[in-house]
Amino acid sequence: QSQQNEQADNNESSSSRHQAHQQVQKPAGEKHFDIINFLQAQYKHNSTLLFSCDDILRHTGVDLNIDEDVVQMLEANHRIRCVHPAGVSDDVMYGYQPKIQASNKKELLALINQGKYGIPAKDFSDAYNGVEQDLQDLITSGEILAVANTDKKDKTLFRRGDVFLVELSGNISYPATSPSASVDPSAVAAFQQQFGNVDVENLKQELNSTDPMVRANAATQLRMMQAQQQQLAATSGNGASEPYYIGTDKDYTKEIRRGEAVWIGGQWFRVSSAVREGLPLSEQPPRAQAPLSVASLEDMSKKNEQDGYCRIFSSTLLPIDRTMEKSTLENLQNGKQAKQTLAKLGGALPSSSGHMRKRARSNLNNTNSAKRAAAAANPDLVYNKARRHGCSKDIRDLYLASRMEVPESEVELHKLLLANKLIEKGTELRRPRIQKKADNTVNGKAKKKRYYIKKGHKITNTHLEGTEIGAVLAMASERQHQGKDVGDGGM
């Protein structure tokens, strides 16, 4: 055993010497870069690790006891920690420190909220493992604002402030497929009529054709077939759980667009706009990537519809961009149970305005009424609704389409409001402004008006000095200094 340990030590020493020999041939800058890469890689596994000169020699082959130029570079680098252990002045321990120190999503959000002029996303790139995904989650949920910086190929992150969330109409369900659902015979017939005679294998071979038109045509047909097959599978009624679909009892295509943010079960998603299966939205073609903003003013590129989206968006199905977390699934299940409990007691879900819908009178006793009130107050009921940032698509489109019809003249606007019975007759065109009265009193008494001689003021009627008129003027000037009234001179 001792011989084996000795042999292992000899092998490690010979390996270190071999690396050191190779490093001797490198310039100091390259050695410095190798050490930074090593310390950065170790930091992502454990941010508290420190390494001695022997550790660095063993892993990088750089002997800091000899390379004084590299030591000076490390000490001058603000990304490198140089720690002197207590009681040991000569020995130095080295570690990596990122530009911005954060260890989780909450700390990221706090740092961005503190930034007044925005923070480049690259500054967080080496904070910890998984920081890119956490930043993407914050952008997806709309907790922060992201603005693309095309010059530096980066994003600048800003704090959002207060948010304006709106509930979408209707209720959601998961799994999306219902046991009572059935395949639409007309949809099956249309699919067979359109693609029944298509040779799929031949289309796959045409994808490798040298003719770009042939390749494009084959790719388009295959995508259309795939989209139609997914639509039929989603409504097949086999009860299978589809992780990328949410069931809806209202048509959400009128309320939200592809790529916009949607809140489901306590988790934020983007409405799927993928045109290539197996890739996240951030790696899709630019025209199919979700926008950095949580809301859009117009639909995505028509080219996406021509190529075919990977997941359909219909009156009963809402596609999402990723699978749900375990807590989200639990929230949806709890919301479903809370809704069923409330329905058994004769209650109804709160509307978007927060008021209970009217229901028929019943002969339930006070005990059932108390149970119904408790069931209606269950906080899990909120998970039966989807939310979005800002007003819904139909309301936004209605405003954008009609805003040019609003007259600029206040008189014309007043007439239009009266004609549509939005205001009552006799309503004033403009409210009178409240004028603030100047306070010229002190403890209820009128302030005395004082007269002051301006600084640098020169008296020019010196020729009246010593005359009767000059005496009267001098007396009046004295009274002015005392704040007394001197009259208007008989005018």
Tab-separated table of C-alpha atoms in Angstrom:
chain	number	residue	atom	x	y	z
A	1	GLN	CA	0.000	0.000	0.000
A	2	SER	CA	2.818	2.400	0.906
A	3	GLN	CA	4.510	1.630	-2.406
A	4	GLN	CA	1.280	2.400	-4.276
A	5	ASN	CA	0.870	5.732	-2.449
A	6	GLU	CA	4.482	6.616	-3.161
A	7	GLN	CA	3.995	5.731	-6.813
A	8	ALA	CA	0.853	7.922	-6.992
A	9	ASP	CA	2.730	10.849	-5.427
A	10	ASN	CA	5.555	10.389	-7.900
A	11	ASN	CA	3.092	10.336	-10.817
A	12	GLU	CA	1.398	13.525	-9.551
A	13	SER	CA	4.754	15.234	-9.083
A	14	SER	CA	5.930	14.225	-12.527
A	15	SER	CA	2.647	15.495	-14.018
A	16	SER	CA	3.047	18.840	-12.224
A	17	ARG	CA	6.635	19.135	-13.421
A	18	HIS	CA	5.503	18.348	-16.966
A	19	GLN	CA	2.829	21.073	-16.779
A	20	ALA	CA	5.326	23.495	-15.252
A	21	HIS	CA	7.754	22.796	-18.091
A	22	GLN	CA	5.025	23.584	-20.608
A	23	GLN	CA	4.053	26.754	-18.732
A	24	VAL	CA	7.635	28.010	-18.780
A	25	GLN	CA	7.279	28.384	-22.521
A	26	LYS	CA	4.167	30.584	-22.113
A	27	PRO	CA	4.217	34.371	-21.583
A	28	ALA	CA	3.106	35.775	-18.226
A	29	GLY	CA	-0.213	37.029	-19.627
A	30	GLU	CA	-1.215	33.564	-20.803
A	31	LYS	CA	-0.303	32.039	-17.434
A	32	HIS	CA	-2.371	34.701	-15.728
A	33	PHE	CA	-5.324	33.803	-17.968
A	34	ASP	CA	-4.969	30.080	-17.177
A	35	ILE	CA	-5.115	30.767	-13.437
A	36	ILE	CA	-8.202	32.977	-13.820
A	37	ASN	CA	-10.003	30.248	-15.785
A	38	PHE	CA	-9.151	27.666	-13.127
A	39	LEU	CA	-10.282	29.848	-10.208
A	40	GLN	CA	-13.474	30.852	-12.032
A	41	ALA	CA	-14.389	27.228	-12.755
A	42	GLN	CA	-13.852	26.300	-9.099
A	43	TYR	CA	-15.860	29.313	-7.901
A	44	LYS	CA	-18.981	28.089	-9.711
A	45	HIS	CA	-18.801	24.831	-7.740
A	46	ASN	CA	-18.006	26.450	-4.389
A	47	SER	CA	-17.741	30.219	-3.992
A	48	THR	CA	-15.811	29.961	-0.687
A	49	LEU	CA	-12.864	27.918	-1.983
A	50	LEU	CA	-9.351	29.358	-1.758
A	51	PHE	CA	-6.249	27.838	-3.343
A	52	SER	CA	-2.632	27.965	-2.314
A	53	CYS	CA	0.352	28.343	-4.639
A	54	ASP	CA	0.881	24.572	-4.486
A	55	ASP	CA	-2.753	23.955	-5.500
A	56	ILE	CA	-2.393	26.309	-8.457
A	57	LEU	CA	0.867	24.659	-9.460
A	58	ARG	CA	-0.754	21.237	-9.344
A	59	HIS	CA	-3.777	22.233	-11.457
A	60	THR	CA	-2.304	24.772	-13.881
A	61	GLY	CA	1.423	24.150	-13.825
A	62	VAL	CA	2.164	27.789	-12.936
A	63	ASP	CA	4.649	28.156	-10.085
A	64	LEU	CA	3.792	31.431	-8.357
A	65	ASN	CA	6.911	31.105	-6.180
A	66	ILE	CA	8.962	31.790	-9.296
A	67	ASP	CA	6.707	33.802	-11.644
A	68	GLU	CA	6.657	37.160	-9.844
A	69	ASP	CA	5.157	38.901	-12.901
A	70	VAL	CA	2.098	36.613	-12.712
A	71	VAL	CA	1.795	37.281	-8.961
A	72	GLN	CA	1.717	41.021	-9.603
A	73	MET	CA	-0.951	40.551	-12.273
A	74	LEU	CA	-3.098	38.524	-9.881
A	75	GLU	CA	-2.753	41.106	-7.112
A	76	ALA	CA	-3.764	43.904	-9.517
A	77	ASN	CA	-6.760	41.988	-10.894
A	78	HIS	CA	-10.008	43.047	-9.169
A	79	ARG	CA	-11.546	39.664	-10.032
A	80	ILE	CA	-8.996	37.795	-7.893
A	81	ARG	CA	-9.049	37.574	-4.102
A	82	CYS	CA	-5.636	37.454	-2.425
A	83	VAL	CA	-5.982	36.325	1.187
A	84	HIS	CA	-3.176	36.084	3.731
A	85	PRO	CA	-3.980	33.403	6.329
A	86	ALA	CA	-3.837	34.580	9.941
A	87	GLY	CA	-0.347	34.335	11.352
A	88	VAL	CA	1.214	33.518	7.974
A	89	SER	CA	2.476	36.611	6.201
A	90	ASP	CA	4.324	35.000	3.315
A	91	ASP	CA	1.736	32.450	2.237
A	92	VAL	CA	-1.132	33.669	0.009
A	93	MET	CA	-4.443	31.985	-0.849
A	94	TYR	CA	-6.165	32.850	-4.122
A	95	GLY	CA	-9.840	32.795	-5.069
A	96	TYR	CA	-12.194	34.205	-7.697
A	97	GLN	CA	-14.710	36.985	-7.110
A	98	PRO	CA	-17.308	38.025	-9.733
A	99	LYS	CA	-17.974	41.600	-10.750
A	100	ILE	CA	-21.384	41.489	-9.058
A	101	GLN	CA	-21.830	39.084	-6.174
A	102	ALA	CA	-25.186	37.283	-5.966
A	103	SER	CA	-26.118	33.715	-5.135
A	104	ASN	CA	-29.816	33.364	-6.051
A	105	LYS	CA	-32.724	34.921	-7.947
A	106	LYS	CA	-33.888	37.076	-5.026
A	107	GLU	CA	-30.478	38.705	-4.709
A	108	LEU	CA	-30.383	39.305	-8.470
A	109	LEU	CA	-33.745	41.068	-8.331
A	110	ALA	CA	-32.664	43.177	-5.344
A	111	LEU	CA	-29.461	44.292	-7.100
A	112	ILE	CA	-31.296	45.207	-10.308
A	113	ASN	CA	-33.924	47.140	-8.360
A	114	GLN	CA	-31.133	49.151	-6.724
A	115	GLY	CA	-29.594	50.087	-10.086
A	116	LYS	CA	-30.761	53.516	-11.188
A	117	TYR	CA	-29.399	53.500	-14.737
A	118	GLY	CA	-29.612	49.780	-15.552
A	119	ILE	CA	-27.064	46.957	-15.326
A	120	PRO	CA	-25.629	45.031	-18.325
A	121	ALA	CA	-26.627	41.367	-18.234
A	122	LYS	CA	-22.993	40.344	-18.869
A	123	ASP	CA	-22.037	41.717	-15.453
A	124	PHE	CA	-23.973	38.821	-13.889
A	125	SER	CA	-22.574	36.135	-16.183
A	126	ASP	CA	-20.130	34.685	-13.637
A	127	ALA	CA	-22.132	35.227	-10.438
A	128	TYR	CA	-23.106	31.568	-9.932
A	129	ASN	CA	-24.234	28.461	-11.794
A	130	GLY	CA	-27.656	28.926	-13.371
A	131	VAL	CA	-27.599	32.731	-13.281
A	132	GLU	CA	-28.508	32.950	-16.994
A	133	GLN	CA	-31.678	30.934	-16.443
A	134	ASP	CA	-32.626	33.004	-13.396
A	135	LEU	CA	-32.203	36.226	-15.390
A	136	GLN	CA	-34.325	34.771	-18.188
A	137	ASP	CA	-37.018	33.838	-15.649
A	138	LEU	CA	-37.064	37.419	-14.322
A	139	ILE	CA	-37.433	38.756	-17.874
A	140	THR	CA	-40.128	36.192	-18.714
A	141	SER	CA	-42.170	37.057	-15.632
A	142	GLY	CA	-41.794	40.798	-16.195
A	143	GLU	CA	-40.238	41.410	-12.776
A	144	ILE	CA	-37.504	43.394	-14.531
A	145	LEU	CA	-37.244	45.307	-17.816
A	146	ALA	CA	-34.739	44.251	-20.447
A	147	VAL	CA	-33.607	46.464	-23.336
A	148	ALA	CA	-31.516	45.021	-26.149
A	149	ASN	CA	-28.132	46.636	-26.740
A	150	THR	CA	-27.358	45.709	-30.345
A	151	ASP	CA	-23.966	47.437	-30.353
A	152	LYS	CA	-22.595	45.276	-27.538
A	153	LYS	CA	-24.806	42.248	-28.308
A	154	ASP	CA	-26.091	42.337	-24.767
A	155	LYS	CA	-29.139	43.336	-22.731
A	156	THR	CA	-29.432	46.111	-20.165
A	157	LEU	CA	-31.592	45.257	-17.169
A	158	PHE	CA	-33.766	47.839	-15.384
A	159	ARG	CA	-36.116	47.751	-12.425
A	160	ARG	CA	-39.799	47.605	-13.369
A	161	GLY	CA	-41.558	49.178	-10.418
A	162	ASP	CA	-45.285	48.630	-9.957
A	163	VAL	CA	-46.967	46.088	-12.240
A	164	PHE	CA	-50.455	46.102	-13.764
A	165	LEU	CA	-51.853	42.558	-13.954
A	166	VAL	CA	-55.184	41.570	-15.521
A	167	GLU	CA	-57.082	38.295	-15.206
A	168	LEU	CA	-58.028	36.608	-18.474
A	169	SER	CA	-61.665	35.651	-18.863
A	170	GLY	CA	-62.921	32.148	-18.152
A	171	ASN	CA	-61.162	29.360	-16.262
A	172	ILE	CA	-58.154	27.206	-17.043
A	173	SER	CA	-57.671	23.462	-16.589
A	174	TYR	CA	-54.851	20.952	-16.591
A	175	PRO	CA	-54.419	18.417	-18.140
A	176	ALA	CA	-55.698	20.164	-21.226
A	177	THR	CA	-57.501	17.103	-22.634
A	178	SER	CA	-60.896	16.247	-21.215
A	179	PRO	CA	-62.270	12.656	-20.841
A	180	SER	CA	-65.379	13.813	-22.688
A	181	ALA	CA	-63.420	15.287	-25.563
A	182	SER	CA	-63.645	13.630	-28.952
A	183	VAL	CA	-61.981	13.970	-32.301
A	184	ASP	CA	-63.724	16.271	-34.727
A	185	PRO	CA	-64.605	14.028	-37.737
A	186	SER	CA	-64.395	16.984	-40.108
A	187	ALA	CA	-60.837	17.715	-38.877
A	188	VAL	CA	-59.799	14.106	-39.523
A	189	ALA	CA	-61.359	14.161	-42.977
A	190	ALA	CA	-59.646	17.451	-43.803
A	191	PHE	CA	-56.300	16.076	-42.661
A	192	GLN	CA	-56.681	12.906	-44.749
A	193	GLN	CA	-57.815	14.913	-47.761
A	194	GLN	CA	-54.861	17.293	-47.513
A	195	PHE	CA	-52.071	14.889	-46.544
A	196	GLY	CA	-53.494	11.422	-47.283
A	197	ASN	CA	-51.538	10.984	-50.509
A	198	VAL	CA	-48.331	12.683	-49.355
A	199	ASP	CA	-45.209	10.515	-49.371
A	200	VAL	CA	-43.524	11.437	-46.079
A	201	GLU	CA	-40.337	9.510	-46.842
A	202	ASN	CA	-39.984	11.307	-50.148
A	203	LEU	CA	-40.383	14.671	-48.386
A	204	LYS	CA	-37.626	13.752	-45.941
A	205	GLN	CA	-35.324	12.916	-48.863
A	206	GLU	CA	-36.151	16.243	-50.522
A	207	LEU	CA	-34.831	18.022	-47.402
A	208	ASN	CA	-31.337	17.056	-48.641
A	209	SER	CA	-31.959	18.311	-52.180
A	210	THR	CA	-29.531	20.765	-53.759
A	211	ASP	CA	-32.472	22.870	-54.994
A	212	PRO	CA	-33.343	25.420	-52.263
A	213	MET	CA	-36.951	25.704	-53.506
A	214	VAL	CA	-37.458	21.939	-53.194
A	215	ARG	CA	-35.972	21.952	-49.686
A	216	ALA	CA	-38.176	24.849	-48.582
A	217	ASN	CA	-41.348	23.247	-49.994
A	218	ALA	CA	-40.607	19.914	-48.296
A	219	ALA	CA	-39.897	21.587	-44.944
A	220	THR	CA	-43.136	23.592	-45.139
A	221	GLN	CA	-45.275	20.515	-45.850
A	222	LEU	CA	-43.673	18.507	-43.057
A	223	ARG	CA	-44.243	21.326	-40.544
A	224	MET	CA	-47.876	21.671	-41.599
A	225	MET	CA	-48.398	17.926	-41.178
A	226	GLN	CA	-46.781	18.007	-37.760
A	227	ALA	CA	-48.976	20.911	-36.609
A	228	GLN	CA	-52.160	19.205	-37.837
A	229	GLN	CA	-51.184	15.938	-36.126
A	230	GLN	CA	-50.587	17.771	-32.847
A	231	GLN	CA	-53.977	19.451	-33.095
A	232	LEU	CA	-55.717	16.113	-33.617
A	233	ALA	CA	-53.736	14.528	-30.769
A	234	ALA	CA	-54.591	17.372	-28.401
A	235	THR	CA	-58.337	16.762	-28.940
A	236	SER	CA	-58.214	12.971	-29.192
A	237	GLY	CA	-59.959	12.414	-25.843
A	238	ASN	CA	-57.549	9.727	-24.671
A	239	GLY	CA	-57.008	11.584	-21.390
A	240	ALA	CA	-53.247	11.777	-21.936
A	241	SER	CA	-51.494	14.660	-20.215
A	242	GLU	CA	-49.886	17.168	-22.593
A	243	PRO	CA	-47.277	19.153	-20.608
A	244	TYR	CA	-47.179	22.111	-23.001
A	245	TYR	CA	-50.915	22.832	-23.182
A	246	ILE	CA	-53.400	24.485	-20.818
A	247	GLY	CA	-57.111	23.956	-21.315
A	248	THR	CA	-59.365	27.035	-21.491
A	249	ASP	CA	-63.142	27.482	-21.554
A	250	LYS	CA	-62.797	30.856	-23.313
A	251	ASP	CA	-61.059	31.843	-26.524
A	252	TYR	CA	-57.702	33.263	-25.371
A	253	THR	CA	-56.579	33.992	-28.936
A	254	LYS	CA	-58.572	37.243	-28.585
A	255	GLU	CA	-56.915	38.210	-25.295
A	256	ILE	CA	-53.214	37.335	-25.571
A	257	ARG	CA	-50.635	36.953	-28.327
A	258	ARG	CA	-47.899	34.419	-28.943
A	259	GLY	CA	-44.693	35.372	-27.136
A	260	GLU	CA	-46.465	37.371	-24.405
A	261	ALA	CA	-46.128	36.527	-20.708
A	262	VAL	CA	-48.895	34.541	-19.004
A	263	TRP	CA	-49.244	33.580	-15.320
A	264	ILE	CA	-50.526	30.084	-14.615
A	265	GLY	CA	-50.605	28.367	-11.242
A	266	GLY	CA	-48.127	30.788	-9.676
A	267	GLN	CA	-45.528	30.431	-12.460
A	268	TRP	CA	-44.828	32.708	-15.428
A	269	PHE	CA	-44.585	31.362	-18.973
A	270	ARG	CA	-44.533	32.742	-22.495
A	271	VAL	CA	-47.222	31.724	-24.962
A	272	SER	CA	-45.286	29.354	-27.191
A	273	SER	CA	-44.045	30.746	-30.502
A	274	ALA	CA	-41.610	27.920	-31.291
A	275	VAL	CA	-41.248	26.820	-34.914
A	276	ARG	CA	-38.470	24.307	-34.225
A	277	GLU	CA	-39.166	21.449	-31.862
A	278	GLY	CA	-36.762	20.753	-29.012
A	279	LEU	CA	-35.331	24.278	-28.754
A	280	PRO	CA	-36.210	26.923	-26.134
A	281	LEU	CA	-37.653	30.213	-27.338
A	282	SER	CA	-34.308	31.954	-26.791
A	283	GLU	CA	-32.707	29.664	-29.421
A	284	GLN	CA	-35.503	29.849	-31.992
A	285	PRO	CA	-35.053	31.915	-35.177
A	286	PRO	CA	-35.185	35.658	-34.358
A	287	ARG	CA	-38.659	36.018	-35.870
A	288	ALA	CA	-39.979	33.280	-33.531
A	289	GLN	CA	-38.248	34.351	-30.331
A	290	ALA	CA	-40.342	35.743	-27.513
A	291	PRO	CA	-39.898	39.527	-27.203
A	292	LEU	CA	-38.042	40.962	-24.225
A	293	SER	CA	-41.192	42.882	-23.277
A	294	VAL	CA	-44.063	41.060	-21.572
A	295	ALA	CA	-46.659	42.529	-23.958
A	296	SER	CA	-46.720	43.200	-27.711
A	297	LEU	CA	-48.553	45.685	-29.916
A	298	GLU	CA	-48.752	43.361	-32.929
A	299	ASP	CA	-48.673	39.674	-33.820
A	300	MET	CA	-45.467	37.840	-34.688
A	301	SER	CA	-44.141	37.373	-38.216
A	302	LYS	CA	-46.506	35.815	-40.775
A	303	LYS	CA	-43.579	33.647	-41.871
A	304	ASN	CA	-44.010	31.682	-38.637
A	305	GLU	CA	-47.574	30.767	-39.618
A	306	GLN	CA	-46.401	29.701	-43.059
A	307	ASP	CA	-43.739	27.448	-41.593
A	308	GLY	CA	-46.137	26.207	-38.904
A	309	TYR	CA	-45.878	26.635	-35.136
A	310	CYS	CA	-44.838	23.584	-33.142
A	311	ARG	CA	-47.799	23.979	-30.757
A	312	ILE	CA	-51.275	25.097	-31.756
A	313	PHE	CA	-53.065	28.018	-30.144
A	314	SER	CA	-56.838	27.570	-30.400
A	315	SER	CA	-60.080	28.579	-28.682
A	316	THR	CA	-59.649	25.757	-26.132
A	317	LEU	CA	-55.863	25.315	-25.929
A	318	LEU	CA	-53.169	27.688	-24.661
A	319	PRO	CA	-49.606	26.547	-25.522
A	320	ILE	CA	-46.788	27.378	-23.088
A	321	ASP	CA	-43.062	27.479	-23.721
A	322	ARG	CA	-41.843	25.022	-21.058
A	323	THR	CA	-42.953	22.381	-18.602
A	324	MET	CA	-44.484	23.332	-15.281
A	325	GLU	CA	-42.723	23.109	-11.946
A	326	LYS	CA	-43.925	20.705	-9.272
A	327	SER	CA	-45.336	23.553	-7.171
A	328	THR	CA	-47.304	24.823	-10.191
A	329	LEU	CA	-48.898	21.410	-10.730
A	330	GLU	CA	-49.828	21.255	-7.047
A	331	ASN	CA	-51.364	24.751	-7.206
A	332	LEU	CA	-53.478	23.826	-10.231
A	333	GLN	CA	-54.653	20.655	-8.523
A	334	ASN	CA	-55.530	22.560	-5.338
A	335	GLY	CA	-57.388	25.172	-7.373
A	336	LYS	CA	-59.390	22.456	-9.147
A	337	GLN	CA	-60.370	20.844	-5.846
A	338	ALA	CA	-61.343	24.217	-4.355
A	339	LYS	CA	-63.574	24.953	-7.369
A	340	GLN	CA	-65.259	21.547	-7.112
A	341	THR	CA	-65.881	22.023	-3.387
A	342	LEU	CA	-67.425	25.427	-3.998
A	343	ALA	CA	-69.623	24.058	-6.798
A	344	LYS	CA	-70.959	21.279	-4.556
A	345	LEU	CA	-72.034	23.881	-2.013
A	346	GLY	CA	-73.874	25.872	-4.653
A	347	GLY	CA	-71.339	28.669	-4.918
A	348	ALA	CA	-69.669	30.268	-7.931
A	349	LEU	CA	-66.165	31.469	-8.668
A	350	PRO	CA	-65.507	35.194	-8.184
A	351	SER	CA	-65.574	37.199	-11.397
A	352	SER	CA	-62.616	39.221	-12.636
A	353	SER	CA	-63.976	42.242	-10.787
A	354	GLY	CA	-63.826	40.326	-7.519
A	355	HIS	CA	-67.630	40.106	-7.028
A	356	MET	CA	-69.507	36.830	-6.765
A	357	ARG	CA	-71.748	35.964	-9.686
A	358	LYS	CA	-75.462	35.892	-8.995
A	359	ARG	CA	-76.970	32.471	-8.444
A	360	ALA	CA	-80.464	31.072	-7.920
A	361	ARG	CA	-81.912	31.183	-4.451
A	362	SER	CA	-81.696	27.969	-2.453
A	363	ASN	CA	-83.044	26.651	0.815
A	364	LEU	CA	-79.616	25.971	2.286
A	365	ASN	CA	-79.410	26.461	6.000
A	366	ASN	CA	-77.027	28.781	7.773
A	367	THR	CA	-74.486	26.002	8.241
A	368	ASN	CA	-74.219	25.444	4.491
A	369	SER	CA	-74.045	29.187	3.948
A	370	ALA	CA	-71.099	29.394	6.304
A	371	LYS	CA	-69.396	26.496	4.523
A	372	ARG	CA	-70.051	28.126	1.171
A	373	ALA	CA	-68.592	31.415	2.377
A	374	ALA	CA	-65.503	29.593	3.671
A	375	ALA	CA	-65.127	27.727	0.372
A	376	ALA	CA	-65.494	30.973	-1.592
A	377	ALA	CA	-62.715	32.509	0.506
A	378	ASN	CA	-60.277	29.685	-0.294
A	379	PRO	CA	-57.121	31.378	-1.705
A	380	ASP	CA	-56.495	28.385	-4.015
A	381	LEU	CA	-59.410	29.503	-6.216
A	382	VAL	CA	-57.066	32.067	-7.792
A	383	TYR	CA	-55.239	29.247	-9.594
A	384	ASN	CA	-58.287	28.658	-11.818
A	385	LYS	CA	-57.526	31.938	-13.590
A	386	ALA	CA	-54.720	33.013	-15.910
A	387	ARG	CA	-53.155	36.469	-15.740
A	388	ARG	CA	-51.217	38.745	-18.035
A	389	HIS	CA	-49.415	42.092	-17.927
A	390	GLY	CA	-51.457	45.049	-19.125
A	391	CYS	CA	-54.874	45.096	-20.735
A	392	SER	CA	-55.958	42.200	-22.932
A	393	LYS	CA	-55.368	42.090	-26.678
A	394	ASP	CA	-58.984	42.820	-27.644
A	395	ILE	CA	-59.192	45.877	-25.378
A	396	ARG	CA	-55.832	47.166	-26.613
A	397	ASP	CA	-56.836	46.672	-30.264
A	398	LEU	CA	-60.148	48.415	-29.623
A	399	TYR	CA	-58.345	51.405	-28.127
A	400	LEU	CA	-55.761	51.606	-30.915
A	401	ALA	CA	-58.472	51.335	-33.579
A	402	SER	CA	-60.702	54.021	-32.073
A	403	ARG	CA	-58.265	56.510	-30.582
A	404	MET	CA	-58.150	58.537	-33.835
A	405	GLU	CA	-61.928	59.034	-33.588
A	406	VAL	CA	-61.612	60.837	-30.271
A	407	PRO	CA	-61.858	64.581	-31.045
A	408	GLU	CA	-59.011	66.815	-29.951
A	409	SER	CA	-61.357	69.694	-29.170
A	410	GLU	CA	-62.713	69.594	-25.632
A	411	VAL	CA	-66.027	71.068	-26.838
A	412	GLU	CA	-66.488	68.282	-29.417
A	413	LEU	CA	-65.459	65.671	-26.854
A	414	HIS	CA	-68.028	67.078	-24.415
A	415	LYS	CA	-70.775	66.818	-27.055
A	416	LEU	CA	-69.745	63.247	-27.919
A	417	LEU	CA	-69.826	62.185	-24.273
A	418	LEU	CA	-73.308	63.683	-23.898
A	419	ALA	CA	-74.543	61.969	-27.059
A	420	ASN	CA	-73.369	58.566	-25.782
A	421	LYS	CA	-74.813	59.259	-22.299
A	422	LEU	CA	-71.408	58.950	-20.673
A	423	ILE	CA	-71.981	62.184	-18.741
A	424	GLU	CA	-75.132	63.885	-17.535
A	425	LYS	CA	-76.623	67.087	-18.903
A	426	GLY	CA	-75.350	70.142	-17.129
A	427	THR	CA	-71.929	68.659	-16.472
A	428	GLU	CA	-69.382	71.435	-16.786
A	429	LEU	CA	-66.954	71.294	-19.655
A	430	ARG	CA	-64.020	71.891	-17.368
A	431	ARG	CA	-63.797	72.000	-13.647
A	432	PRO	CA	-62.865	75.439	-12.290
A	433	ARG	CA	-59.379	75.584	-10.940
A	434	ILE	CA	-59.060	76.040	-7.232
A	435	GLN	CA	-57.177	79.279	-6.724
A	436	LYS	CA	-54.912	79.442	-3.738
A	437	LYS	CA	-55.325	82.688	-1.857
A	438	ALA	CA	-52.188	84.419	-0.704
A	439	ASP	CA	-51.834	84.430	3.066
A	440	ASN	CA	-51.205	88.061	4.045
A	441	THR	CA	-51.949	87.617	7.730
A	442	VAL	CA	-49.883	86.858	10.819
A	443	ASN	CA	-51.848	85.285	13.654
A	444	GLY	CA	-55.048	86.632	12.119
A	445	LYS	CA	-53.719	90.172	11.723
A	446	ALA	CA	-52.928	91.847	8.413
A	447	LYS	CA	-49.258	92.046	7.544
A	448	LYS	CA	-47.793	95.523	7.409
A	449	LYS	CA	-46.516	96.563	4.042
A	450	ARG	CA	-42.919	97.569	4.337
A	451	TYR	CA	-40.872	99.672	1.980
A	452	TYR	CA	-37.219	98.992	1.462
A	453	ILE	CA	-34.559	100.970	-0.332
A	454	LYS	CA	-32.810	98.837	-2.905
A	455	LYS	CA	-29.197	98.000	-2.347
A	456	GLY	CA	-26.935	100.539	-4.088
A	457	HIS	CA	-29.788	103.023	-4.510
A	458	LYS	CA	-28.465	106.580	-4.834
A	459	ILE	CA	-30.461	109.647	-3.916
A	460	THR	CA	-30.235	112.121	-6.831
A	461	ASN	CA	-32.177	115.131	-5.428
A	462	THR	CA	-29.299	116.287	-3.249
A	463	HIS	CA	-29.897	119.882	-4.385
A	464	LEU	CA	-32.995	119.980	-2.106
A	465	GLU	CA	-30.996	119.366	1.024
A	466	GLY	CA	-31.404	122.248	3.515
A	467	THR	CA	-34.663	123.423	1.946
A	468	GLU	CA	-38.245	123.022	3.220
A	469	ILE	CA	-39.072	120.452	0.548
A	470	GLY	CA	-35.928	118.512	1.390
A	471	ALA	CA	-37.003	118.388	5.058
A	472	VAL	CA	-40.427	116.974	4.066
A	473	LEU	CA	-38.745	114.325	1.866
A	474	ALA	CA	-36.354	113.365	4.670
A	475	MET	CA	-39.291	112.944	7.076
A	476	ALA	CA	-41.148	110.765	4.526
A	477	SER	CA	-38.035	108.614	4.018
A	478	GLU	CA	-37.761	108.099	7.767
A	479	ARG	CA	-41.404	107.030	7.980
A	480	GLN	CA	-40.806	104.571	5.161
A	481	HIS	CA	-37.925	102.995	7.095
A	482	GLN	CA	-40.293	102.596	10.045
A	483	GLY	CA	-42.875	100.915	7.836
A	484	LYS	CA	-45.390	103.745	8.195
A	485	ASP	CA	-47.700	105.066	5.519
A	486	VAL	CA	-46.532	108.293	3.882
A	487	GLY	CA	-49.605	108.872	1.703
A	488	ASP	CA	-49.738	109.397	-2.040
A	489	GLY	CA	-48.355	112.926	-2.083
A	490	GLY	CA	-51.769	114.465	-2.725
A	491	MET	CA	-52.142	112.759	-6.112
